[in-house]
Short mmCIF file of C-alpha atoms and ligand atoms in Angstrom, two decimals:
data_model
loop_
_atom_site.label_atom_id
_atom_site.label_comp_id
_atom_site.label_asym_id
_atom_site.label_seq_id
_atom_site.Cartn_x
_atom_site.Cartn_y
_atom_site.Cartn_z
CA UNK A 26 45.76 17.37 10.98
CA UNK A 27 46.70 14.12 9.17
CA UNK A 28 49.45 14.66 6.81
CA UNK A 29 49.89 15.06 3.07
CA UNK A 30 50.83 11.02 2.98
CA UNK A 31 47.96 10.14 5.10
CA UNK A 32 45.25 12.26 3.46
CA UNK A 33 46.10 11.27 -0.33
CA UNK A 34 45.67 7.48 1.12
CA UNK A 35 42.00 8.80 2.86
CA UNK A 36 40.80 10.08 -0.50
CA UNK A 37 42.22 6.90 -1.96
CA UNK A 38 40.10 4.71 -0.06
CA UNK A 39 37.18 6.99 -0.05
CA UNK A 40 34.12 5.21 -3.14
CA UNK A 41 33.96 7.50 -5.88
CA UNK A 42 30.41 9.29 -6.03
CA UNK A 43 28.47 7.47 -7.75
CA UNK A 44 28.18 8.84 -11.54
CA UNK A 45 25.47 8.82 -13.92
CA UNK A 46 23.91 6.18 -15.74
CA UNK A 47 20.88 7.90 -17.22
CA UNK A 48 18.71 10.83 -17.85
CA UNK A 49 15.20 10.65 -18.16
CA UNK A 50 13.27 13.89 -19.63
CA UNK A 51 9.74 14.97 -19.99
CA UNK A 52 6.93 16.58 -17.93
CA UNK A 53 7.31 14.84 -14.56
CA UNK A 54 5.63 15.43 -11.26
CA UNK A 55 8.08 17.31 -9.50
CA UNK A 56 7.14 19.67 -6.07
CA UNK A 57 3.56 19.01 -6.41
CA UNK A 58 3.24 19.84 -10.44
CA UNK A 59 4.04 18.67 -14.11
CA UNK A 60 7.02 20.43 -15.24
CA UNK A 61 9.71 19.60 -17.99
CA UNK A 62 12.61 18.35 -16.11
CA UNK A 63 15.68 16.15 -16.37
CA UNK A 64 15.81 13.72 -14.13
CA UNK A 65 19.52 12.24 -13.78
CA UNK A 66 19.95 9.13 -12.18
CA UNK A 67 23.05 7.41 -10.65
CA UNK A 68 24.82 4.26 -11.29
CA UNK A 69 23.42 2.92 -7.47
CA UNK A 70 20.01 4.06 -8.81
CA UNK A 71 18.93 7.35 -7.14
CA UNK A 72 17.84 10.47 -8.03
CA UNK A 73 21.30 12.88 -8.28
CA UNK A 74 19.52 15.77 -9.60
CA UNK A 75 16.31 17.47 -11.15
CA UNK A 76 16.60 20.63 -13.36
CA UNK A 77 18.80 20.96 -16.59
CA UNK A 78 21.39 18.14 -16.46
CA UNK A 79 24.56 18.43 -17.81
CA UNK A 80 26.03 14.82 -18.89
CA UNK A 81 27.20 12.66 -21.12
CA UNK A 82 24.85 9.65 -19.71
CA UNK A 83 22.24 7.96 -21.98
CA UNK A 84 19.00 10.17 -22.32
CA UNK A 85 15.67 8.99 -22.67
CA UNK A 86 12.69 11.18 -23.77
CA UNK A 87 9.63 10.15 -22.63
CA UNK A 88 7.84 12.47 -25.41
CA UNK A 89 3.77 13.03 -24.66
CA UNK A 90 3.89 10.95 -21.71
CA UNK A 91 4.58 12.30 -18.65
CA UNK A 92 6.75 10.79 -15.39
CA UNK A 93 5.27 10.02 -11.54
CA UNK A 94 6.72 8.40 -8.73
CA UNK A 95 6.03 4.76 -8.61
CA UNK A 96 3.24 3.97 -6.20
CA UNK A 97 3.37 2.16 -2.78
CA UNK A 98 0.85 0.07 -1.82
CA UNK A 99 0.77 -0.44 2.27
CA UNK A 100 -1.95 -3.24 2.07
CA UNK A 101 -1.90 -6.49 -0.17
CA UNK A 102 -1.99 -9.73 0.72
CA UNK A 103 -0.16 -12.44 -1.11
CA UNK A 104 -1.48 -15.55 0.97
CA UNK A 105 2.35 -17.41 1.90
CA UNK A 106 2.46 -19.47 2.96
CA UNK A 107 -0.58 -21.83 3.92
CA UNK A 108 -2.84 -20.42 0.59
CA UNK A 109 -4.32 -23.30 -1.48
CA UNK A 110 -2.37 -24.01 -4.49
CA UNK A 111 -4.04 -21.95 -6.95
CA UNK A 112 -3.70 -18.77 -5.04
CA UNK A 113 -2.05 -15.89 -5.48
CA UNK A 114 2.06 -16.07 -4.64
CA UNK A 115 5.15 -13.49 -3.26
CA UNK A 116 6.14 -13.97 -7.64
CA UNK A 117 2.80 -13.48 -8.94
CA UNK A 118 1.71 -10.74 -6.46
CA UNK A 119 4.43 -8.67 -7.06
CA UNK A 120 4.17 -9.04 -11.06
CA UNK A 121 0.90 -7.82 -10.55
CA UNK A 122 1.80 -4.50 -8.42
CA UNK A 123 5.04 -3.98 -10.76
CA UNK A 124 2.27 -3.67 -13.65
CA UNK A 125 0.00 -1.89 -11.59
CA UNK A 126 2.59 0.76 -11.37
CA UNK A 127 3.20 -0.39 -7.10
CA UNK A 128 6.90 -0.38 -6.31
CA UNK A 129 6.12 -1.09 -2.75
CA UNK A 130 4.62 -3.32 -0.82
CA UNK A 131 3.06 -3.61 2.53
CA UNK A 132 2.86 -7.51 2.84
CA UNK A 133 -0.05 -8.31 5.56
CA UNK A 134 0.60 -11.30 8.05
CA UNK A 135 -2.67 -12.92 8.64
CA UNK A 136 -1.31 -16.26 6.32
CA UNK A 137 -1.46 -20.27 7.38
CA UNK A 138 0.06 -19.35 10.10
CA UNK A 139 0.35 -15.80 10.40
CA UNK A 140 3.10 -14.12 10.68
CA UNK A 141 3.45 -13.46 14.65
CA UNK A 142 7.22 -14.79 15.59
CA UNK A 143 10.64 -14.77 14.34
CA UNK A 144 10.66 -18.14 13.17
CA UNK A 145 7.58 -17.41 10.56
CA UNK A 146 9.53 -14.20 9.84
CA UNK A 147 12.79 -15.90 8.71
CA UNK A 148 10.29 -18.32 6.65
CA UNK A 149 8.47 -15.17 4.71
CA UNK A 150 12.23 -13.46 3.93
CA UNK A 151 13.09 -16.96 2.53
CA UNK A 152 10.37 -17.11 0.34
CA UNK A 153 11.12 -12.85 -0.91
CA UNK A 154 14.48 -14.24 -1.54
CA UNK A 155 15.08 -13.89 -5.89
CA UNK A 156 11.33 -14.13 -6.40
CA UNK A 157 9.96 -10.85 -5.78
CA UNK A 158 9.10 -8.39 -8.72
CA UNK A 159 8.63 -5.62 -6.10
CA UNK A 160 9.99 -4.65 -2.41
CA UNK A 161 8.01 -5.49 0.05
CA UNK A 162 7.43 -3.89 3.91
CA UNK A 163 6.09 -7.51 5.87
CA UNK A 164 3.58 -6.81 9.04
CA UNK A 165 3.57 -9.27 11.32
CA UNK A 166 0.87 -9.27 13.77
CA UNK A 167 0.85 -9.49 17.82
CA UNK A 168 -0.70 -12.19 19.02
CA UNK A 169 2.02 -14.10 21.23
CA UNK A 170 3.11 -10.67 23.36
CA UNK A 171 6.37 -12.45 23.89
CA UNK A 172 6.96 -12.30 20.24
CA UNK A 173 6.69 -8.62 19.69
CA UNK A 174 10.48 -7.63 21.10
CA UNK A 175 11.82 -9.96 18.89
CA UNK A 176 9.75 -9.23 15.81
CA UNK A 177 10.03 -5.34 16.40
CA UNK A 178 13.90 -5.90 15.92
CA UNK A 179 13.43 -7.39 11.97
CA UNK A 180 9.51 -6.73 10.73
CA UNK A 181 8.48 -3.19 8.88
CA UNK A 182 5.44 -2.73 11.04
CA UNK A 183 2.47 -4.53 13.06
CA UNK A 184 -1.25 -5.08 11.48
CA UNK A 185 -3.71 -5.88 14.69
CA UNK A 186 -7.05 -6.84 13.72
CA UNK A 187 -9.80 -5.95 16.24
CA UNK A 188 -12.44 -8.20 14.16
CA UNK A 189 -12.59 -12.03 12.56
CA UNK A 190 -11.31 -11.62 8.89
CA UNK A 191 -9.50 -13.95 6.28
CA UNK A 192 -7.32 -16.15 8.91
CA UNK A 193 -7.82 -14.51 11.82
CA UNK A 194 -10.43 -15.89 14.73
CA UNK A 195 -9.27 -14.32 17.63
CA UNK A 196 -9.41 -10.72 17.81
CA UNK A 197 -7.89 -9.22 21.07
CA UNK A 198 -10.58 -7.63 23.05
CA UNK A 199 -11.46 -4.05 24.41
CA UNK A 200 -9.79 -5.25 27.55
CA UNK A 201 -6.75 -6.29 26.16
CA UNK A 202 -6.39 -3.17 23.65
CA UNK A 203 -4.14 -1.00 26.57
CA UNK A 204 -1.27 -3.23 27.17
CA UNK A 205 -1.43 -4.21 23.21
CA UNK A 206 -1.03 -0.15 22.12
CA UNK A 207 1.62 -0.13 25.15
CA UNK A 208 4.00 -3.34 23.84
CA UNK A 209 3.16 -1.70 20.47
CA UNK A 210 4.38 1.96 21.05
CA UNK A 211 8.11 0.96 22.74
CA UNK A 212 8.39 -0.48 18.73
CA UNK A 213 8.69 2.54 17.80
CA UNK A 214 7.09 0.73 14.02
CA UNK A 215 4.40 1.55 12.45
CA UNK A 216 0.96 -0.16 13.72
CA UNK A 217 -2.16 -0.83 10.98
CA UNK A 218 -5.13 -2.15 12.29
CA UNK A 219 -8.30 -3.36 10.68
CA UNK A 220 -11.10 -0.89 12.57
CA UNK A 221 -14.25 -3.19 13.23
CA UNK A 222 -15.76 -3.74 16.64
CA UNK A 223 -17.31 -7.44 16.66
CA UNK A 224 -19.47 -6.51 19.63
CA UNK A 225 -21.41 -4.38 17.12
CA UNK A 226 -22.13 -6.89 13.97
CA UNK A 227 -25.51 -8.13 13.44
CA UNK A 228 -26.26 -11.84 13.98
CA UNK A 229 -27.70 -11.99 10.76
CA UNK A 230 -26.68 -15.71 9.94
CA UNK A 231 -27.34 -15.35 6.35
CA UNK A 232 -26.75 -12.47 4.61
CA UNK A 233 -26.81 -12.87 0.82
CA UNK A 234 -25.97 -9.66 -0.91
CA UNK A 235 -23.70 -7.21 -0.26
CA UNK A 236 -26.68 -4.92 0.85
CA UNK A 237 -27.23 -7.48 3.43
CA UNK A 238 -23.35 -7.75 4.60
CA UNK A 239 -23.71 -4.00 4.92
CA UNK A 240 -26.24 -4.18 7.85
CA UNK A 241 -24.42 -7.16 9.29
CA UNK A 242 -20.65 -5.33 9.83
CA UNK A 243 -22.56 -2.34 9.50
CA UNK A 244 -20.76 1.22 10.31
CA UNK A 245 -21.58 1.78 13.66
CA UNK A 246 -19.09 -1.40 13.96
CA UNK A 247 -16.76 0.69 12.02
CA UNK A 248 -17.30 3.91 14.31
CA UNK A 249 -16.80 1.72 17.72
CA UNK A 250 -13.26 0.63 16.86
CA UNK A 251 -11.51 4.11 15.01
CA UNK A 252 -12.84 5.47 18.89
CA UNK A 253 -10.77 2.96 20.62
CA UNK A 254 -8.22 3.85 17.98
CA UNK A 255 -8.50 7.16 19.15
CA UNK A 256 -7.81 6.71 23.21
CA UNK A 257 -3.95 5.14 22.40
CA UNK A 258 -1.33 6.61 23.34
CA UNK A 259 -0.05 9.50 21.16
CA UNK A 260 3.59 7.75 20.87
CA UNK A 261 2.03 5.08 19.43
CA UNK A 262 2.26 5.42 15.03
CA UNK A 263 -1.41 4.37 14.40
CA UNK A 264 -3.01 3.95 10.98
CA UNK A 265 -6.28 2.52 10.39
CA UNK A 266 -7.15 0.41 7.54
CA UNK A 267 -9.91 0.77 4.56
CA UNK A 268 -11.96 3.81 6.23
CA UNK A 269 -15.05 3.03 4.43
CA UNK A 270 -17.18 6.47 5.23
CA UNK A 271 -16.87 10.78 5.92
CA UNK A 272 -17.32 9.90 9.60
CA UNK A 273 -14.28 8.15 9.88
CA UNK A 274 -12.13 10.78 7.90
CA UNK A 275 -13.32 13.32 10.22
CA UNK A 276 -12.91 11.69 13.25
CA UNK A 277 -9.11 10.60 12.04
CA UNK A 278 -8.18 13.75 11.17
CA UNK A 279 -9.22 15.20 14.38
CA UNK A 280 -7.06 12.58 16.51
CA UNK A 281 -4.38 12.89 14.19
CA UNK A 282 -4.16 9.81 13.10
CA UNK A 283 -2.87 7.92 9.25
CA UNK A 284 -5.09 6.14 7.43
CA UNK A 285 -6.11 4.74 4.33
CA UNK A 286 -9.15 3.94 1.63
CA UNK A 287 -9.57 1.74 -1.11
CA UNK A 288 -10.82 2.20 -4.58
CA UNK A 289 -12.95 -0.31 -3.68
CA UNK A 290 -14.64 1.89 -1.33
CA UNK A 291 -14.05 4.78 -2.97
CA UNK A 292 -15.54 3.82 -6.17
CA UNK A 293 -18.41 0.53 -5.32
CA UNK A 294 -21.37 0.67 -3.36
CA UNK A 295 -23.21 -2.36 -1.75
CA UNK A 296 -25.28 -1.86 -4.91
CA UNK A 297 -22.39 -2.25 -7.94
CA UNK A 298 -22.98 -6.04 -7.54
CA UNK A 299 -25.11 -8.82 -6.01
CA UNK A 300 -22.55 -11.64 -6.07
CA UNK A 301 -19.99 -12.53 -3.44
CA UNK A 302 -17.75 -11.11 -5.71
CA UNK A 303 -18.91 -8.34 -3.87
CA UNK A 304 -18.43 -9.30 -0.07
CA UNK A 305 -15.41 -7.68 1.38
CA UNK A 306 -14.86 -6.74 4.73
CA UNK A 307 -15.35 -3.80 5.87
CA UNK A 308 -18.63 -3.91 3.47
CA UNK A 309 -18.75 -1.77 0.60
CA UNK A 310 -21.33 1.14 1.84
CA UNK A 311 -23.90 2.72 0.52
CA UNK A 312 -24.27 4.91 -2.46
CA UNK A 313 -24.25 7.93 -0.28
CA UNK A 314 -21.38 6.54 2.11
CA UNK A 315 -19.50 6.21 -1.28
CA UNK A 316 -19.90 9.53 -2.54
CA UNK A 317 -19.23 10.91 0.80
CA UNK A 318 -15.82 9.51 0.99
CA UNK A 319 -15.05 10.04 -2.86
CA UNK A 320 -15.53 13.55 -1.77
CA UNK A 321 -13.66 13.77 1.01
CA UNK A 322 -10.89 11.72 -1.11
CA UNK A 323 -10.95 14.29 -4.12
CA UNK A 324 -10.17 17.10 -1.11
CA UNK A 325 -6.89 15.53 -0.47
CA UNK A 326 -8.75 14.72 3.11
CA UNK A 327 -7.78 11.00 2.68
CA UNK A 328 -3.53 10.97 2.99
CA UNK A 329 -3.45 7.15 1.68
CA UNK A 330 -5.08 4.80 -1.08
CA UNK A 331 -4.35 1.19 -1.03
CA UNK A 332 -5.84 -1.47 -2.37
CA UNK A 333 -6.17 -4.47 0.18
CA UNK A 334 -5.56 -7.12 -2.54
CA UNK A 335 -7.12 -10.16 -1.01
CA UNK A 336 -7.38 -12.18 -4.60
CA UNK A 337 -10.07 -15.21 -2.93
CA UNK A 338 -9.74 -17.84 -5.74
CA UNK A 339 -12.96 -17.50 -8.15
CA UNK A 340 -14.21 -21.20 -6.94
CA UNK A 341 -14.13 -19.80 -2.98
CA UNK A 342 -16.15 -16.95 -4.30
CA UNK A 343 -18.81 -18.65 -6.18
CA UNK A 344 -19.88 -20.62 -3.09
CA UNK A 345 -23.37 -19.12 -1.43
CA UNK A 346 -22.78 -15.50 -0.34
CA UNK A 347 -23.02 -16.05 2.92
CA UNK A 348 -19.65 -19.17 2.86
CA UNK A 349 -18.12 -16.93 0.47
CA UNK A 350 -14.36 -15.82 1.40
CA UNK A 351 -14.20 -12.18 2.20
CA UNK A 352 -12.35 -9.59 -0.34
CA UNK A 353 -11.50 -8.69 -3.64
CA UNK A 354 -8.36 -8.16 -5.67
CA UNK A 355 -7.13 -4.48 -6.47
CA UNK A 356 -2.92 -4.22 -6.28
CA UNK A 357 -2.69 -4.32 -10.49
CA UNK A 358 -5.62 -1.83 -11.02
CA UNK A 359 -5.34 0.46 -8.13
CA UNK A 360 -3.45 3.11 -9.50
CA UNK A 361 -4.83 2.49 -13.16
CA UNK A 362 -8.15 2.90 -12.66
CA UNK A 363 -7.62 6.50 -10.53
CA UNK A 364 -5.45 7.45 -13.30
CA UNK A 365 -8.28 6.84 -15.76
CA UNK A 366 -9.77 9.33 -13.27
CA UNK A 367 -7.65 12.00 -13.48
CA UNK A 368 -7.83 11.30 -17.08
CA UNK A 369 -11.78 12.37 -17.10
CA UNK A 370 -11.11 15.25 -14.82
CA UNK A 371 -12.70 13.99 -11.82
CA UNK A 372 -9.29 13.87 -9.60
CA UNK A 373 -6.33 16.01 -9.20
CA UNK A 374 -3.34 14.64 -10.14
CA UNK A 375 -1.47 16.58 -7.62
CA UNK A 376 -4.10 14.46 -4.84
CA UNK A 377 -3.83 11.23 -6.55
CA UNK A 378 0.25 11.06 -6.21
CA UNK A 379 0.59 12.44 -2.72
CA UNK A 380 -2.14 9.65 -1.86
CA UNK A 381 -0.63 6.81 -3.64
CA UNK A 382 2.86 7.53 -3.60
CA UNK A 383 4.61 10.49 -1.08
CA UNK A 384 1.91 9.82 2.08
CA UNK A 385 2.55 6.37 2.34
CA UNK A 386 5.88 5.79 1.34
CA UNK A 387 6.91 8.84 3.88
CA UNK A 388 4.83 6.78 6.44
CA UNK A 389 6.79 3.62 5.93
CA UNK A 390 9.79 5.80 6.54
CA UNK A 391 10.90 5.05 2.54
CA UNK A 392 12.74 7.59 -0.11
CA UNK A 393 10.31 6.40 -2.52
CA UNK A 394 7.01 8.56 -3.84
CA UNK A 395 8.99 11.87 -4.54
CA UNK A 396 10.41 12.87 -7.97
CA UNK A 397 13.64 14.51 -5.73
CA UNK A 398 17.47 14.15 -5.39
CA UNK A 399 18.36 11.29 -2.60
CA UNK A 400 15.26 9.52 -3.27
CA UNK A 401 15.51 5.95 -5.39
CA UNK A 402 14.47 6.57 -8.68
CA UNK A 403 11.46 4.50 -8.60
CA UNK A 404 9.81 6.00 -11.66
CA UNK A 405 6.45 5.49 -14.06
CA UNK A 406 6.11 6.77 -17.37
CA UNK A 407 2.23 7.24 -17.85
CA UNK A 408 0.66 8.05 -21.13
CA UNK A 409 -2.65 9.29 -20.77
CA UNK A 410 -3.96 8.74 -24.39
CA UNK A 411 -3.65 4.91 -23.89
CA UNK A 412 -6.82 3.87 -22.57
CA UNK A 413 -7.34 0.62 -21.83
CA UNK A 414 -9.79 -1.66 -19.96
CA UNK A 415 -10.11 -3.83 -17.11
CA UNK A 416 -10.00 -7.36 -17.89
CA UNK A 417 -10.12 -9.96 -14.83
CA UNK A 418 -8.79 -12.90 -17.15
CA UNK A 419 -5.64 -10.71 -18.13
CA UNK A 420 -4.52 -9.54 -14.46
CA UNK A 421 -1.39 -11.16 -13.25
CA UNK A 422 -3.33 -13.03 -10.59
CA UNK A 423 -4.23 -16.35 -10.74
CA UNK A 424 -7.87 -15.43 -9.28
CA UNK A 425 -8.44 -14.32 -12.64
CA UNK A 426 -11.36 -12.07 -11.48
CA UNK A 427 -12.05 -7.94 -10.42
CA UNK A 428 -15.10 -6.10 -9.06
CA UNK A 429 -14.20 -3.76 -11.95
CA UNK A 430 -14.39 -5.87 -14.97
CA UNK A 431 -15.17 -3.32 -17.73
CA UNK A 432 -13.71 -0.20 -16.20
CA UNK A 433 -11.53 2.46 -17.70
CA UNK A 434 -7.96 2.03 -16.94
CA UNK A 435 -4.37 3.80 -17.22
CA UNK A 436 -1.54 1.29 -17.08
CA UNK A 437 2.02 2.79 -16.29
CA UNK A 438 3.85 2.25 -20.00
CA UNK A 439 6.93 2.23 -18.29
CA UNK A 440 7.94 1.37 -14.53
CA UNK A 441 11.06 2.15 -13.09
CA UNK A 442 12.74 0.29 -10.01
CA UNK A 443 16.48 2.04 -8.99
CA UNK A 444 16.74 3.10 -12.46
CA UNK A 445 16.48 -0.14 -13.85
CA UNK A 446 13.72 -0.75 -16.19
CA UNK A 447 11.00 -3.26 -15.46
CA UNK A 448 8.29 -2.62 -16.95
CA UNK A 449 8.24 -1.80 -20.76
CA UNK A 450 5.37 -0.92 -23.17
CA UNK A 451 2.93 -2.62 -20.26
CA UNK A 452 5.06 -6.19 -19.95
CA UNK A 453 7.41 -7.00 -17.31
CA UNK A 454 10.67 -7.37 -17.85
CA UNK A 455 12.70 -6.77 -14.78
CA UNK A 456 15.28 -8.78 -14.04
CA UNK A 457 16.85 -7.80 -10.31
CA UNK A 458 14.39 -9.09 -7.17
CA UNK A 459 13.18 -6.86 -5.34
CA UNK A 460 14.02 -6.91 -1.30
CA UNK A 461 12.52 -6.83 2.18
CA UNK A 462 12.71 -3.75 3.64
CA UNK A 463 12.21 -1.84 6.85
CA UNK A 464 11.41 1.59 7.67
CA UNK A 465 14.58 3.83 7.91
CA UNK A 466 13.60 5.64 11.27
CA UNK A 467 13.22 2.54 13.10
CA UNK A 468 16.92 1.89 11.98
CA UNK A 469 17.44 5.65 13.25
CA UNK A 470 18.08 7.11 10.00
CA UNK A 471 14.82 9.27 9.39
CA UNK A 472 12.11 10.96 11.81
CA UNK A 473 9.07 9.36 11.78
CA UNK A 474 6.21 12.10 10.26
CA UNK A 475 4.79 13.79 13.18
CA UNK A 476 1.42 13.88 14.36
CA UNK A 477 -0.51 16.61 13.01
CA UNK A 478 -4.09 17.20 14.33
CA UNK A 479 -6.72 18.92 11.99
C1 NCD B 507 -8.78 -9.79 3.71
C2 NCD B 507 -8.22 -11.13 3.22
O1 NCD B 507 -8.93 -11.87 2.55
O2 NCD B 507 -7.06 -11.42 3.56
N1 NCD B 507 -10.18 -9.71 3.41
C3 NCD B 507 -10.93 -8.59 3.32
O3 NCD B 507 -12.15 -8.71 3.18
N2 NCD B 507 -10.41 -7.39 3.35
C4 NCD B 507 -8.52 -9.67 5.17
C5 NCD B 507 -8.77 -8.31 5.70
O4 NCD B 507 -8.00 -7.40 5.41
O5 NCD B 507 -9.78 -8.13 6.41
ZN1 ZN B 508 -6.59 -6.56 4.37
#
């Protein structure tokens, strides 16, 4: 037992708990409902406590409006380094998701070069480094096996690609896929992988719609690779990228297995446009495909939405259809325009924020997506009488174009990131960069979420 001397200089020493710097009230989404709450939050910027708060911090009402979890958006691409000038950057990308409502995200590596050793790893932090609106999770991906030790030690996850896309030529093949999942697993990170088996596209040469592009990556393609995705090893923390149809959900959520779709897929068909505009890969499906995996969506069958940003400057996609770039943006408007569906009643709100916020966030091993003490308050205020509509010329991103030009939106009023405010009446205004960061179980601090098999 230390004496009195000693244990007055321990509690000396010892930080004071952090106090609180402001209460936020209102209906907010709190243990999977809308409830009035106050929401205190500390001076470090988490939650201290939900329920009826007794302080003397600053309070904030947020009146008619009610208050989510900020999203997280596992899937953008920003294009640094190697994108041509007038792409999209690390500053503008993360402007865009801060609007969007995104307080997260998960930065893919298939860049000039990609991301696939340390040394393009330290070059990628450098560039977060005080110009980031937003955190952001980097993937790098494993193509030089001797790089994935190292990389496992300071990246947030892996992204393999089993198919040509944007930057990547060299898929690994079938052959190769056992000792990849194998390196992959002793990671312990988590793995994304874009699902297409090349063996299985068409050799169409010149598709030039979207129907077209359809039949050429068609979903049999699709199909082939979540299989293989289903044969790895159990230790191994799979997700598979924009799962375009019901097939896919149901043979996921028999293995197990995370994944994602994108309003893209969840809301175009091959038929919502002719352009290259249009042309994204996986395809967009067909009007039945869609509705299929609305549905399954709407069930709360899907456990993650995100967007795949790939903003493809408007010049790259207003060359032929068939030269055109692959992709279309989304991080700004994905959360908007699903809000503008649970506006019209055709979405639960309950499905919406455990899709866009607690599912992947709890997969990236973040306390982010949860209205709960301990987690960083990470907030939206979200007034669903402001309508609004999507405009391609007024997105953040300097492609300046969306598949949904026209659409019903919700934009977040108010976003906010470790109780800081940085987003106010729709306009960014935040002022401390956001930060690389890692999952917390592969630092040892959290349990990865379990496998659960439907
Ligand atoms: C993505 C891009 O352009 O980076 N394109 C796409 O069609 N989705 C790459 C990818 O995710 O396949
Ligand atoms: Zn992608």
């Amino acid at each position: 037992m230390p004496g009195p001397a000693r244990r007055r200089k321990a509690e000396a020493s010892r930080p004071s708990p952090p106090s609180i710097a402001l209460v936020l009230a209102g209906r907010a989404f709190v243990r999977g409902r809308l409830q009035p709450v106050e929401i205190a939050i500390d001076d470090e910027g988490r939650i201290d406590s939900v329920g009826k708060i007794r302080s003397g911090a600053p309070r904030r009402d947020v009146g008619d409006a009610v208050i989510l979890p900020a999203a997280t958006d596992m899937h953008v691409h920003f294009r640094e380094p190697g994108g041509p000038s007038e792409a999209e950057t690390i500053a503008t990308g993360t402007v865009g998701a801060a609007l969007g409502g995104v307080t997260l995200v998960g930065e893919m590596p298939n860049t000039q070069p990609p991301l696939s050793d340390i040394e393009q790893w330290r070059e990628k932090v450098h560039r977060v480094e005080g110009r980031a609106a937003v955190d952001l999770l980097l993937f790098a991906t494993p193509s030089d096996p001797r790089a994935v030790p190292a990389l496992a030690r300071h990246a947030g996850g892996f992204k393999v690609y089993l198919a040509p896309t944007t930057g990547i030529d060299r898929p690994p093949s079938p052959e190769e896929l056992p000792g990849l999942w194998e390196r992959l697993a002793d990671t312990r990170l988590p793995v994304s992988v874009h699902a297409e088996d090349p063996g299985r596209f068409s050799r169409d040469e010149h598709p030039t719609s979207p129907v077209a592009w359809n039949a050429c990556r068609p979903v049999a393609a699709e199909e082939a690779a979540l299989e293989w995705m289903t044969r790895a090893p159990d230790r191994l923390r799979l997700h598979a990228a924009h799962v375009t149809t019901v097939l896919g959900v149901d043979r996921l959520r028999a293995a197990g297995l995370s994944f994602e779709a994108t309003p893209h897929h969840l809301l175009l068909s091959d038929r919502s446009g002719a352009d290259a505009r249009f042309k994204v890969n996986p395809p967009l499906r067909s009007e039945a495909d869609r509705r299929s995996l609305w549905e399954a969506f709407r069930k709360g069958r899907v456990p993650i939405l995100a967007s795949d940003h790939a903003p493809h400057p408007s010049e790259a996609k207003a060359l032929p259809f068939e030269r055109a770039p692959s992709g279309v943006p989304g991080v700004e408007t994905m959360l908007p325009l699903l809000l503008s569906e649970v506006r019209a009643g055709e979405l639960d709100l309950k499905v919406l924020v455990e899709a866009a916020c607690d599912h992947p966030a709890r997969w990236l091993g973040q306390p982010l997506g949860r209205i709960a003490p301990g987690h960083r308050a990470n907030l939206l205020v979200v007034d669903f009488t402001r309508r609004s509509t999507v405009v391609g010329a007024k997105l953040r991103s300097p492609c300046g174009w969306t598949p949904f030009e026209g659409w019903e939106a919700i934009r977040p009023r108010e976003h906010y990131r470790d109780g800081e405010r940085i987003v106010e009446d729709g306009e960014f205004v935040g002022r401390s960069p956001g930060k690389v960061v890692r999952p917390e179980y592969a630092l040892g601090e959290r349990e990865p979420p379990a496998r659960e098999r439907e």
